[in-house]
Short mmCIF file of C-alpha atoms and ligand atoms in Angstrom, two decimals:
data_model
loop_
_atom_site.label_atom_id
_atom_site.label_comp_id
_atom_site.label_asym_id
_atom_site.label_seq_id
_atom_site.Cartn_x
_atom_site.Cartn_y
_atom_site.Cartn_z
CA UNK A 1 -4.61 24.99 56.61
CA UNK A 2 -5.55 24.58 52.99
CA UNK A 3 -8.96 26.09 52.55
CA UNK A 4 -9.26 24.38 49.22
CA UNK A 5 -9.39 20.83 50.55
CA UNK A 6 -11.86 21.42 53.34
CA UNK A 7 -14.75 23.73 53.93
CA UNK A 8 -14.11 23.82 57.62
CA UNK A 9 -14.11 26.77 59.96
CA UNK A 10 -10.76 26.89 61.74
CA UNK A 11 -10.56 27.13 65.51
CA UNK A 12 -7.86 29.20 67.16
CA UNK A 13 -4.72 27.16 67.76
CA UNK A 14 -4.22 25.88 64.24
CA UNK A 15 -5.02 22.25 65.02
CA UNK A 16 -8.76 21.91 64.54
CA UNK A 17 -11.60 23.05 62.39
CA UNK A 18 -15.37 22.73 62.59
CA UNK A 19 -17.14 21.03 59.72
CA UNK A 20 -20.76 20.21 59.12
CA UNK A 21 -21.72 16.61 58.47
CA UNK A 22 -25.07 15.78 56.86
CA UNK A 23 -25.97 13.21 59.54
CA UNK A 24 -23.97 14.23 62.59
CA UNK A 25 -24.21 18.00 62.39
CA UNK A 26 -21.13 19.87 63.53
CA UNK A 27 -17.91 17.86 63.78
CA UNK A 28 -14.33 18.68 64.80
CA UNK A 29 -11.43 17.67 62.55
CA UNK A 30 -7.67 17.89 62.69
CA UNK A 31 -6.07 20.25 60.18
CA UNK A 32 -2.62 18.67 60.48
CA UNK A 33 -1.05 15.45 61.66
CA UNK A 34 -1.51 15.20 65.42
CA UNK A 35 0.84 12.82 67.22
CA UNK A 36 -0.30 10.35 69.88
CA UNK A 37 -0.30 12.12 73.24
CA UNK A 38 -0.58 15.61 71.79
CA UNK A 39 -3.13 17.92 73.33
CA UNK A 40 -5.71 18.74 70.68
CA UNK A 41 -8.08 20.90 72.70
CA UNK A 42 -7.82 22.92 75.93
CA UNK A 43 -10.91 24.80 76.95
CA UNK A 44 -12.25 26.82 79.88
CA UNK A 45 -15.70 25.82 81.15
CA UNK A 46 -18.86 27.66 80.21
CA UNK A 47 -20.48 26.46 83.43
CA UNK A 48 -19.47 24.23 86.34
CA UNK A 49 -21.99 22.62 88.67
CA UNK A 50 -21.57 20.71 91.91
CA UNK A 51 -23.72 17.63 92.60
CA UNK A 52 -26.08 18.45 95.45
CA UNK A 53 -24.96 15.36 97.40
CA UNK A 54 -21.30 16.37 97.25
CA UNK A 55 -21.86 20.08 97.87
CA UNK A 56 -20.22 19.80 101.27
CA UNK A 57 -16.98 18.50 99.79
CA UNK A 58 -16.61 20.18 96.40
CA UNK A 59 -15.66 23.80 95.73
CA UNK A 60 -18.61 25.61 94.18
CA UNK A 61 -16.27 27.81 92.16
CA UNK A 62 -13.63 25.45 90.82
CA UNK A 63 -14.94 21.92 91.59
CA UNK A 64 -11.84 21.02 93.61
CA UNK A 65 -12.42 18.20 96.08
CA UNK A 66 -12.16 19.66 99.58
CA UNK A 67 -11.31 17.71 102.69
CA UNK A 68 -13.05 18.42 106.00
CA UNK A 69 -10.11 20.44 107.28
CA UNK A 70 -9.60 22.58 104.22
CA UNK A 71 -13.16 23.64 103.80
CA UNK A 72 -14.61 27.16 103.64
CA UNK A 73 -18.31 26.52 104.05
CA UNK A 74 -20.94 28.97 102.88
CA UNK A 75 -22.66 30.10 106.04
CA UNK A 76 -25.47 31.64 104.01
CA UNK A 77 -27.01 28.44 102.66
CA UNK A 78 -24.91 25.66 104.21
CA UNK A 79 -25.29 24.06 100.78
CA UNK A 80 -22.03 25.11 99.20
CA UNK A 81 -18.38 25.23 100.11
CA UNK A 82 -15.14 26.58 98.73
CA UNK A 83 -11.58 25.38 98.55
CA UNK A 84 -10.16 28.75 99.50
CA UNK A 85 -11.07 32.28 100.49
CA UNK A 86 -10.18 33.29 96.95
CA UNK A 87 -12.74 30.97 95.45
CA UNK A 88 -15.32 32.17 97.96
CA UNK A 89 -14.71 35.82 97.03
CA UNK A 90 -14.91 34.98 93.34
CA UNK A 91 -18.15 33.10 93.83
CA UNK A 92 -19.83 35.84 95.83
CA UNK A 93 -18.92 38.54 93.36
CA UNK A 94 -19.88 36.60 90.22
CA UNK A 95 -23.63 36.63 89.61
CA UNK A 96 -23.72 33.17 88.01
CA UNK A 97 -21.48 31.47 90.58
CA UNK A 98 -22.60 31.82 94.19
CA UNK A 99 -24.03 35.31 94.45
CA UNK A 100 -26.48 36.26 97.18
CA UNK A 101 -29.38 35.39 94.86
CA UNK A 102 -28.07 31.93 94.11
CA UNK A 103 -27.09 31.34 97.74
CA UNK A 104 -30.61 32.02 98.98
CA UNK A 105 -32.07 29.97 96.13
CA UNK A 106 -29.82 27.03 97.11
CA UNK A 107 -31.16 27.17 100.66
CA UNK A 108 -34.77 27.28 99.46
CA UNK A 109 -34.21 24.44 97.01
CA UNK A 110 -32.71 22.26 99.69
CA UNK A 111 -35.73 22.86 101.89
CA UNK A 112 -38.01 21.46 99.18
CA UNK A 113 -36.60 17.97 99.70
CA UNK A 114 -36.56 17.10 96.01
CA UNK A 115 -35.21 13.95 94.37
CA UNK A 116 -31.51 14.26 93.56
CA UNK A 117 -31.91 14.57 89.80
CA UNK A 118 -34.52 17.33 90.00
CA UNK A 119 -32.44 19.11 92.58
CA UNK A 120 -29.47 19.06 90.23
CA UNK A 121 -31.57 20.16 87.24
CA UNK A 122 -32.96 23.09 89.22
CA UNK A 123 -29.50 24.15 90.30
CA UNK A 124 -28.42 24.10 86.68
CA UNK A 125 -31.39 26.25 85.70
CA UNK A 126 -30.62 28.71 88.50
CA UNK A 127 -27.12 29.26 87.17
CA UNK A 128 -28.32 29.45 83.57
CA UNK A 129 -31.02 31.98 84.47
CA UNK A 130 -28.41 34.02 86.36
CA UNK A 131 -26.28 34.11 83.22
CA UNK A 132 -29.29 35.12 81.19
CA UNK A 133 -30.11 38.07 83.43
CA UNK A 134 -26.63 39.37 84.12
CA UNK A 135 -25.86 42.50 82.12
CA UNK A 136 -22.29 41.89 81.08
CA UNK A 137 -20.56 40.86 77.87
CA UNK A 138 -19.08 37.82 79.60
CA UNK A 139 -22.42 36.58 80.87
CA UNK A 140 -23.97 37.19 77.47
CA UNK A 141 -21.22 35.21 75.77
CA UNK A 142 -21.59 32.32 78.19
CA UNK A 143 -25.35 32.23 77.80
CA UNK A 144 -25.04 32.36 74.01
CA UNK A 145 -22.63 29.42 74.22
CA UNK A 146 -25.21 27.46 76.22
CA UNK A 147 -27.96 28.15 73.70
CA UNK A 148 -25.63 27.21 70.86
CA UNK A 149 -25.16 23.68 72.21
CA UNK A 150 -26.74 20.80 70.33
CA UNK A 151 -30.22 19.73 71.39
CA UNK A 152 -33.81 20.77 70.77
CA UNK A 153 -36.52 20.20 73.32
CA UNK A 154 -39.04 17.44 72.75
CA UNK A 155 -42.36 16.98 74.50
CA UNK A 156 -40.78 15.28 77.48
CA UNK A 157 -38.37 18.18 77.98
CA UNK A 158 -41.23 20.66 77.81
CA UNK A 159 -43.25 18.85 80.40
CA UNK A 160 -40.21 18.59 82.64
CA UNK A 161 -39.59 22.33 82.23
CA UNK A 162 -43.23 23.09 82.98
CA UNK A 163 -42.98 21.02 86.14
CA UNK A 164 -39.72 22.63 87.27
CA UNK A 165 -40.61 26.25 86.44
CA UNK A 166 -42.74 26.86 89.57
CA UNK A 167 -40.07 25.27 91.75
CA UNK A 168 -37.48 27.50 90.17
CA UNK A 169 -39.65 30.55 90.81
CA UNK A 170 -40.12 29.39 94.38
CA UNK A 171 -36.38 29.03 94.84
CA UNK A 172 -35.81 32.52 93.48
CA UNK A 173 -38.60 34.12 95.47
CA UNK A 174 -36.56 34.77 98.59
CA UNK A 175 -33.83 36.77 96.93
CA UNK A 176 -35.35 40.15 97.62
CA UNK A 177 -35.52 40.99 93.94
CA UNK A 178 -38.47 40.09 91.73
CA UNK A 179 -37.71 36.77 90.07
CA UNK A 180 -37.20 36.97 86.32
CA UNK A 181 -39.96 35.80 84.03
CA UNK A 182 -39.25 32.18 83.13
CA UNK A 183 -40.07 31.04 79.65
CA UNK A 184 -40.87 27.34 79.72
CA UNK A 185 -39.73 26.79 76.14
CA UNK A 186 -36.36 28.30 76.93
CA UNK A 187 -36.04 26.29 80.12
CA UNK A 188 -36.82 23.14 78.14
CA UNK A 189 -34.12 24.00 75.64
CA UNK A 190 -31.62 24.58 78.44
CA UNK A 191 -32.50 21.27 80.07
CA UNK A 192 -32.05 19.21 76.94
CA UNK A 193 -28.82 20.97 76.04
CA UNK A 194 -27.47 20.30 79.49
CA UNK A 195 -28.42 16.64 79.28
CA UNK A 196 -26.80 16.16 75.90
CA UNK A 197 -23.65 18.18 76.44
CA UNK A 198 -22.50 18.24 80.01
CA UNK A 199 -19.59 16.15 81.20
CA UNK A 200 -19.79 14.25 84.44
CA UNK A 201 -16.88 15.05 86.74
CA UNK A 202 -15.88 12.03 88.78
CA UNK A 203 -15.62 12.27 92.53
CA UNK A 204 -12.08 12.07 93.86
CA UNK A 205 -11.21 8.70 95.41
CA UNK A 206 -11.39 10.30 98.84
CA UNK A 207 -14.80 11.83 98.18
CA UNK A 208 -15.98 8.46 96.97
CA UNK A 209 -14.76 6.70 100.10
CA UNK A 210 -16.22 9.29 102.46
CA UNK A 211 -19.54 9.31 100.70
CA UNK A 212 -19.79 5.54 100.71
CA UNK A 213 -18.91 5.43 104.38
CA UNK A 214 -21.55 8.06 105.10
CA UNK A 215 -24.15 6.13 103.11
CA UNK A 216 -23.28 2.91 104.87
CA UNK A 217 -23.61 4.64 108.23
CA UNK A 218 -26.94 6.13 107.23
CA UNK A 219 -28.16 2.75 106.05
CA UNK A 220 -27.10 1.15 109.31
CA UNK A 221 -28.80 3.90 111.31
CA UNK A 222 -31.92 3.37 109.24
CA UNK A 223 -32.15 -0.11 110.79
CA UNK A 224 -33.20 -1.65 107.51
CA UNK A 225 -32.83 -5.40 107.51
CA UNK A 226 -30.82 -6.21 104.41
CA UNK A 227 -32.67 -9.49 103.91
CA UNK A 228 -35.98 -7.70 103.59
CA UNK A 229 -35.35 -7.30 99.92
CA UNK A 230 -37.99 -5.36 98.05
CA UNK A 231 -38.27 -7.75 95.16
CA UNK A 232 -37.84 -11.47 95.25
CA UNK A 233 -34.69 -11.09 93.24
CA UNK A 234 -31.81 -12.15 95.43
CA UNK A 235 -29.40 -9.68 93.98
CA UNK A 236 -26.44 -11.49 95.38
CA UNK A 237 -25.18 -8.51 97.33
CA UNK A 238 -25.17 -8.10 101.06
CA UNK A 239 -27.03 -4.84 100.78
CA UNK A 240 -30.02 -3.77 98.81
CA UNK A 241 -27.90 -0.98 97.43
CA UNK A 242 -26.67 -1.99 94.03
CA UNK A 243 -23.09 -2.08 92.88
CA UNK A 244 -21.54 -2.22 96.32
CA UNK A 245 -18.36 -4.05 95.64
CA UNK A 246 -18.15 -5.81 92.30
CA UNK A 247 -18.61 -3.02 89.81
CA UNK A 248 -17.95 0.02 91.91
CA UNK A 249 -20.09 2.79 90.50
CA UNK A 250 -18.07 5.96 90.34
CA UNK A 251 -19.85 8.93 91.87
CA UNK A 252 -19.93 12.33 90.26
CA UNK A 253 -18.85 15.42 92.16
CA UNK A 254 -20.49 17.61 89.54
CA UNK A 255 -20.73 18.40 85.89
CA UNK A 256 -19.13 20.76 83.44
CA UNK A 257 -20.11 22.28 80.14
CA UNK A 258 -17.40 22.95 77.58
CA UNK A 259 -18.78 24.46 74.39
CA UNK A 260 -16.12 23.44 71.89
CA UNK A 261 -15.50 20.03 73.39
CA UNK A 262 -19.18 19.25 73.03
CA UNK A 263 -18.69 19.40 69.26
CA UNK A 264 -16.68 16.17 69.48
CA UNK A 265 -19.06 13.39 68.53
CA UNK A 266 -19.34 9.97 70.06
CA UNK A 267 -17.79 6.75 68.89
CA UNK A 268 -17.44 3.65 71.00
CA UNK A 269 -13.76 3.52 70.07
CA UNK A 270 -12.53 7.06 70.76
CA UNK A 271 -9.44 8.68 69.28
CA UNK A 272 -9.15 11.35 71.97
CA UNK A 273 -9.35 11.04 75.76
CA UNK A 274 -10.57 13.70 78.15
CA UNK A 275 -8.44 14.69 81.14
CA UNK A 276 -9.43 17.04 83.91
CA UNK A 277 -7.22 18.58 86.56
CA UNK A 278 -9.64 19.84 89.18
CA UNK A 279 -7.48 18.54 92.02
CA UNK A 280 -4.09 19.47 90.61
CA UNK A 281 -1.55 20.79 93.13
CA UNK A 282 -1.73 24.55 93.38
CA UNK A 283 1.39 26.71 93.28
CA UNK A 284 0.01 28.94 96.03
CA UNK A 285 -0.99 26.09 98.29
CA UNK A 286 1.76 26.67 100.82
CA UNK A 287 1.15 30.23 102.05
CA UNK A 288 -2.38 30.55 103.38
CA UNK A 289 -3.93 33.73 102.01
CA UNK A 290 -5.29 35.89 104.80
CA UNK A 291 -8.78 34.51 104.70
CA UNK A 292 -11.55 35.30 107.14
CA UNK A 293 -11.28 33.08 110.17
CA UNK A 294 -13.52 30.27 109.13
CA UNK A 295 -12.24 27.80 111.62
CA UNK A 296 -9.77 26.06 109.41
CA UNK A 297 -6.51 27.30 108.02
CA UNK A 298 -7.59 26.59 104.54
CA UNK A 299 -4.58 26.21 102.39
CA UNK A 300 -2.33 23.26 103.15
CA UNK A 301 -5.19 21.00 104.07
CA UNK A 302 -6.58 20.86 100.56
CA UNK A 303 -5.18 17.38 100.83
CA UNK A 304 -8.45 15.78 99.80
CA UNK A 305 -7.52 15.80 96.18
CA UNK A 306 -3.91 16.76 96.23
CA UNK A 307 -2.18 13.84 97.88
CA UNK A 308 -0.14 13.55 94.76
CA UNK A 309 2.37 11.21 96.35
CA UNK A 310 0.73 8.22 94.78
CA UNK A 311 -0.97 9.27 91.59
CA UNK A 312 -3.20 6.23 91.92
CA UNK A 313 -4.52 7.39 95.27
CA UNK A 314 -5.44 10.84 94.06
CA UNK A 315 -6.91 9.88 90.72
CA UNK A 316 -6.08 11.48 87.40
CA UNK A 317 -7.61 14.82 88.47
CA UNK A 318 -4.80 15.23 91.00
CA UNK A 319 -2.03 15.02 88.41
CA UNK A 320 -0.07 18.24 87.86
CA UNK A 321 -1.33 20.60 85.16
CA UNK A 322 0.45 19.95 81.87
CA UNK A 323 2.43 22.81 80.36
CA UNK A 324 0.22 25.19 78.44
CA UNK A 325 -2.95 24.47 80.37
CA UNK A 326 -3.99 27.72 82.04
CA UNK A 327 -5.97 26.48 85.01
CA UNK A 328 -7.43 23.58 86.93
CA UNK A 329 -10.92 23.98 85.48
CA UNK A 330 -9.77 23.71 81.88
CA UNK A 331 -10.55 20.45 80.13
CA UNK A 332 -7.86 18.77 78.07
CA UNK A 333 -8.32 16.35 75.19
CA UNK A 334 -5.36 14.28 74.14
CA UNK A 335 -4.87 12.14 71.06
CA UNK A 336 -4.94 8.45 71.94
CA UNK A 337 -2.95 7.59 68.82
CA UNK A 338 -1.68 9.46 65.75
CA UNK A 339 -4.41 11.39 63.96
CA UNK A 340 -3.71 12.21 60.30
CA UNK A 341 -4.81 15.61 59.01
CA UNK A 342 -8.56 15.68 58.46
CA UNK A 343 -9.40 13.06 61.09
CA UNK A 344 -12.69 13.63 62.85
CA UNK A 345 -12.20 13.71 66.62
CA UNK A 346 -14.23 11.07 68.45
CA UNK A 347 -14.80 10.73 72.19
CA UNK A 348 -16.72 7.98 73.92
CA UNK A 349 -19.69 9.10 76.00
CA UNK A 350 -19.66 5.75 77.80
CA UNK A 351 -16.90 3.73 79.48
CA UNK A 352 -14.87 1.60 77.09
CA UNK A 353 -15.67 -1.70 78.77
CA UNK A 354 -19.43 -1.50 78.33
CA UNK A 355 -21.01 -4.15 76.15
CA UNK A 356 -22.84 -3.44 72.91
CA UNK A 357 -26.35 -3.49 74.33
CA UNK A 358 -25.48 -1.28 77.27
CA UNK A 359 -23.82 1.26 74.98
CA UNK A 360 -26.69 1.23 72.52
CA UNK A 361 -29.24 1.82 75.24
CA UNK A 362 -27.28 4.64 76.81
CA UNK A 363 -26.80 6.37 73.45
CA UNK A 364 -30.50 6.12 72.71
CA UNK A 365 -31.93 6.96 76.05
CA UNK A 366 -29.57 9.64 77.22
CA UNK A 367 -28.23 11.08 73.98
CA UNK A 368 -31.05 10.34 71.58
CA UNK A 369 -29.21 8.59 68.77
CA UNK A 370 -28.52 5.04 67.66
CA UNK A 371 -24.79 4.40 67.52
CA UNK A 372 -23.66 2.99 64.18
CA UNK A 373 -19.95 3.36 64.82
CA UNK A 374 -17.46 0.82 63.41
CA UNK A 375 -17.08 -0.88 66.80
CA UNK A 376 -20.83 -1.36 67.16
CA UNK A 377 -21.00 -2.72 63.62
CA UNK A 378 -18.32 -5.27 64.43
CA UNK A 379 -19.77 -6.34 67.75
CA UNK A 380 -23.28 -6.62 66.34
CA UNK A 381 -21.96 -9.33 64.03
CA UNK A 382 -20.46 -11.30 66.86
CA UNK A 383 -23.33 -12.34 69.02
CA UNK A 384 -24.39 -15.58 67.38
CA UNK A 385 -21.75 -17.54 65.58
CA UNK A 386 -18.47 -15.75 65.21
CA UNK A 387 -18.33 -14.06 68.53
CA UNK A 388 -18.72 -17.20 70.55
CA UNK A 389 -15.54 -18.83 69.41
CA UNK A 390 -14.58 -17.59 66.00
CA UNK A 391 -11.70 -15.39 67.08
CA UNK A 392 -10.42 -17.72 69.77
CA UNK A 393 -10.02 -14.63 71.85
CA UNK A 394 -13.40 -13.79 73.19
CA UNK A 395 -13.58 -14.92 76.77
CA UNK A 396 -10.98 -12.56 77.99
CA UNK A 397 -13.10 -10.21 79.94
CA UNK A 398 -12.40 -7.26 77.72
CA UNK A 399 -15.80 -7.35 76.17
CA UNK A 400 -19.12 -8.51 77.39
CA UNK A 401 -21.29 -11.09 75.80
CA UNK A 402 -24.20 -9.30 74.35
CA UNK A 403 -27.00 -11.63 75.25
CA UNK A 404 -26.44 -11.91 78.94
CA UNK A 405 -26.29 -8.19 79.35
CA UNK A 406 -30.06 -8.01 79.37
CA UNK A 407 -30.19 -7.65 83.10
CA UNK A 408 -28.22 -4.47 83.12
CA UNK A 409 -30.57 -2.81 80.71
CA UNK A 410 -31.87 -0.49 83.37
CA UNK A 411 -29.10 1.99 82.65
CA UNK A 412 -31.25 4.99 82.07
CA UNK A 413 -34.78 3.88 81.57
CA UNK A 414 -36.06 6.79 83.60
CA UNK A 415 -34.59 9.03 80.93
CA UNK A 416 -37.33 9.94 78.57
CA UNK A 417 -40.79 8.85 77.70
CA UNK A 418 -41.47 10.88 74.68
CA UNK A 419 -44.60 10.51 72.68
CA UNK A 420 -44.51 10.24 68.99
CA UNK A 421 -45.27 13.87 68.22
CA UNK A 422 -41.89 14.70 69.63
CA UNK A 423 -40.46 13.21 66.48
CA UNK A 424 -41.78 16.05 64.41
CA UNK A 425 -39.75 18.52 66.41
CA UNK A 426 -36.55 16.62 66.07
CA UNK A 427 -34.36 17.95 63.34
CA UNK A 428 -32.03 15.08 62.57
CA UNK A 429 -33.60 12.04 61.00
CA UNK A 430 -31.54 9.80 63.22
CA UNK A 431 -32.74 11.50 66.39
CA UNK A 432 -36.33 11.24 65.22
CA UNK A 433 -35.94 7.55 64.57
CA UNK A 434 -34.49 6.97 67.99
CA UNK A 435 -37.30 8.87 69.68
CA UNK A 436 -39.96 6.93 67.80
CA UNK A 437 -38.30 3.71 68.81
CA UNK A 438 -38.18 4.77 72.41
CA UNK A 439 -41.91 5.41 72.31
CA UNK A 440 -42.56 1.85 71.29
CA UNK A 441 -41.14 0.42 74.41
CA UNK A 442 -38.23 -1.64 75.53
CA UNK A 443 -39.08 -4.84 73.70
CA UNK A 444 -38.91 -3.22 70.32
CA UNK A 445 -35.67 -1.61 71.41
CA UNK A 446 -34.04 -4.94 72.14
CA UNK A 447 -35.07 -6.48 68.83
CA UNK A 448 -33.74 -3.55 66.92
CA UNK A 449 -30.52 -3.29 68.86
CA UNK A 450 -29.71 -6.94 68.43
CA UNK A 451 -29.97 -6.72 64.66
CA UNK A 452 -26.69 -6.36 62.79
CA UNK A 453 -25.66 -2.71 62.67
CA UNK A 454 -24.55 -1.43 59.30
CA UNK A 455 -22.60 1.65 58.32
CA UNK A 456 -24.62 4.70 57.28
CA UNK A 457 -24.11 5.51 53.58
CA UNK A 458 -20.64 6.82 52.93
CA UNK A 459 -19.38 6.15 56.43
CA UNK A 460 -16.80 3.78 57.80
CA UNK A 461 -17.56 0.05 57.87
CA UNK A 462 -16.86 -2.47 60.62
CA UNK A 463 -13.45 -2.90 62.25
CA UNK A 464 -11.35 -6.01 62.21
CA UNK A 465 -12.11 -7.97 65.35
CA UNK A 466 -8.42 -8.31 66.08
CA UNK A 467 -7.87 -4.57 65.85
CA UNK A 468 -10.74 -3.99 68.25
CA UNK A 469 -9.37 -6.45 70.78
CA UNK A 470 -5.93 -4.98 70.53
CA UNK A 471 -7.24 -1.43 70.89
CA UNK A 472 -9.13 -2.27 74.06
CA UNK A 473 -6.19 -4.16 75.48
CA UNK A 474 -3.90 -1.25 74.82
CA UNK A 475 -5.98 1.84 75.59
CA UNK A 476 -8.29 0.64 78.33
CA UNK A 477 -6.74 0.98 81.78
CA UNK A 478 -5.64 -2.45 83.04
CA UNK A 479 -6.20 -1.55 86.68
CA UNK A 480 -9.08 -3.74 87.94
CA UNK A 481 -12.35 -1.86 88.12
CA UNK A 482 -10.96 1.37 86.65
CA UNK A 483 -12.02 1.17 82.99
CA UNK A 484 -10.44 4.53 82.21
CA UNK A 485 -9.04 5.43 78.81
CA UNK A 486 -5.31 5.82 78.44
CA UNK A 487 -3.33 8.09 76.13
CA UNK A 488 0.36 9.00 76.11
CA UNK A 489 1.01 11.89 78.51
CA UNK A 490 2.99 13.70 75.81
CA UNK A 491 4.04 13.09 72.20
CA UNK A 492 6.81 10.54 71.92
CA UNK A 493 6.27 9.24 75.44
CA UNK A 494 6.55 5.51 75.89
CA UNK A 495 3.83 5.62 78.55
CA UNK A 496 0.06 5.41 78.51
CA UNK A 497 -1.65 7.43 81.23
CA UNK A 498 -5.15 6.61 82.45
CA UNK A 499 -7.64 9.49 82.53
CA UNK A 500 -9.50 8.09 85.55
CA UNK A 501 -6.98 6.67 88.04
CA UNK A 502 -3.95 8.52 86.70
CA UNK A 503 -1.91 5.34 86.58
CA UNK A 504 0.69 4.85 83.84
CA UNK A 505 1.84 1.83 81.95
CA UNK A 506 4.85 1.54 79.69
CA UNK A 507 4.84 0.19 76.18
CA UNK A 508 6.95 -2.75 77.40
CA UNK A 509 4.43 -3.59 80.10
CA UNK A 510 1.69 -3.54 77.54
CA UNK A 511 3.62 -5.86 75.22
CA UNK A 512 4.31 -8.28 78.08
CA UNK A 513 0.62 -8.24 78.93
CA UNK A 514 -0.20 -8.86 75.30
CA UNK A 515 2.22 -11.78 75.17
CA UNK A 516 0.73 -13.27 78.32
CA UNK A 517 -2.80 -12.98 76.90
CA UNK A 518 -1.72 -14.63 73.66
CA UNK A 519 -0.19 -17.57 75.53
CA UNK A 520 -3.34 -18.01 77.58
CA UNK A 521 -5.41 -18.00 74.42
CA UNK A 522 -3.17 -20.56 72.80
CA UNK A 523 -3.40 -22.80 75.84
CA UNK A 524 -7.16 -22.44 75.88
CA UNK A 525 -7.36 -23.22 72.17
CA UNK A 526 -5.12 -26.24 72.62
CA UNK A 527 -7.27 -27.45 75.50
CA UNK A 528 -10.39 -27.08 73.37
CA UNK A 529 -8.68 -29.02 70.58
CA UNK A 530 -7.79 -31.85 72.94
CA UNK A 531 -11.33 -31.86 74.27
CA UNK A 532 -12.75 -32.27 70.80
CA UNK A 533 -10.26 -34.96 69.88
CA UNK A 534 -11.09 -36.81 73.07
CA UNK A 535 -14.79 -36.79 72.39
CA UNK A 536 -14.36 -38.29 68.99
ZN1 ZN B 1 -12.05 26.48 94.53
ZN1 ZN B 2 -24.45 29.87 100.02
ZN1 ZN B 3 -20.87 2.52 68.88
ZN1 ZN B 4 -7.11 3.65 85.40
#
């Protein structure tokens, strides 16, 4: 790497370096040409967390999806399980995984009957506090990595931390050791860093099915008449539960924090895609290690995630580990297309198919910034004139019309209600602006979001509409309802592999699809032309 041309700090591996950008803060850049499909980053997790509502089906050590027959349940708290005796032993002997202290705290937390999000936040704090108070170089390094993540607490984070601190102390009170002193400011910092930097880990398809079946059964048992809708809004679904069939909301089995990966900033058109392998087949699956008799012969039944027969059935997490990836908990980022030397890596924090308004709201409310990426610039120019029929290629379902998205604006409204003095604490000017806007309420938000978005000084301008359409057609998974991002599985491969369902599509299939779309557009344009001629 030529130190002369860039002031970056190289990362091990010779592919990436960290730079500092005046607006974005730390950024990751390539230091050489990276080919489409190449792995640019492989990283072990700093912390893994299981969602409380999938604790019975997700390994607390490695996040593997566990079927009912393969499970090693924690008899201490009944709130955690493991995919194998090995993972159980690791968890018990690692203070920040599922040690006796954390096990008893899990049981106490569950007894509090908290809302799901608070429950998850408290579990995160438990693990973070365990890291903080473990006297070992590894724990110290992990905790330092957590504190080094982007994010400074604002007023809302402090009040959340102040509210959670007594619950955390309560959870820790049964452990037999005096609970550590809990500094609210530090807890607030941890909470905001977790919110800004953790990756959601999707449930496996089997977990999703089981959980939905369980919820449906619970709803039926609850004897709630579906027609007794709470609001007068006939939501059009058979159940009051949203998103039942049309847009299937993917559940999360947990979350993961990867320190280096969190340096990759957001753009709505990413150039890298994230792959995880939590359910990859294990080499030692066949011989069951002599585990304590916990009812089930653990090993071969791990089937939940590992039915690799059809990659589609198991999801992308069940694909085999690529060469060079050390373990199933490592995250992998792959180049979507060629990245010349010096390219800043960009990942999308939201699914590719989301419309402009939905993306803008999510970026503001969850991540605290207003997205000014080239895609947002382009789409913000569409709404009125050009977008409606200028490109002749709009109504193809690959992008949403901005205006009618208003109804979905609820994405994350519960997120933050900061007051304006939080702005003073915010370091970046952009973050401060976003917080101030949030304080002024939704209406103001809408007006601002629907204004044309322009490039920040010195940054990239809008994309060509055609390029954007082509990009989405090519790199967004074509499987209905999937919306994953696809990248070649290896350099030079003629395939594109989806990071959600694991399905692959060849270049030829893509070109055929493209051809078919073009013909449809031409027919539609011709029909419009005839219509106009007829009216005249
Ligand atoms: Zn495990
Ligand atoms: Zn336990
Ligand atoms: Zn954007
Ligand atoms: Zn897919």
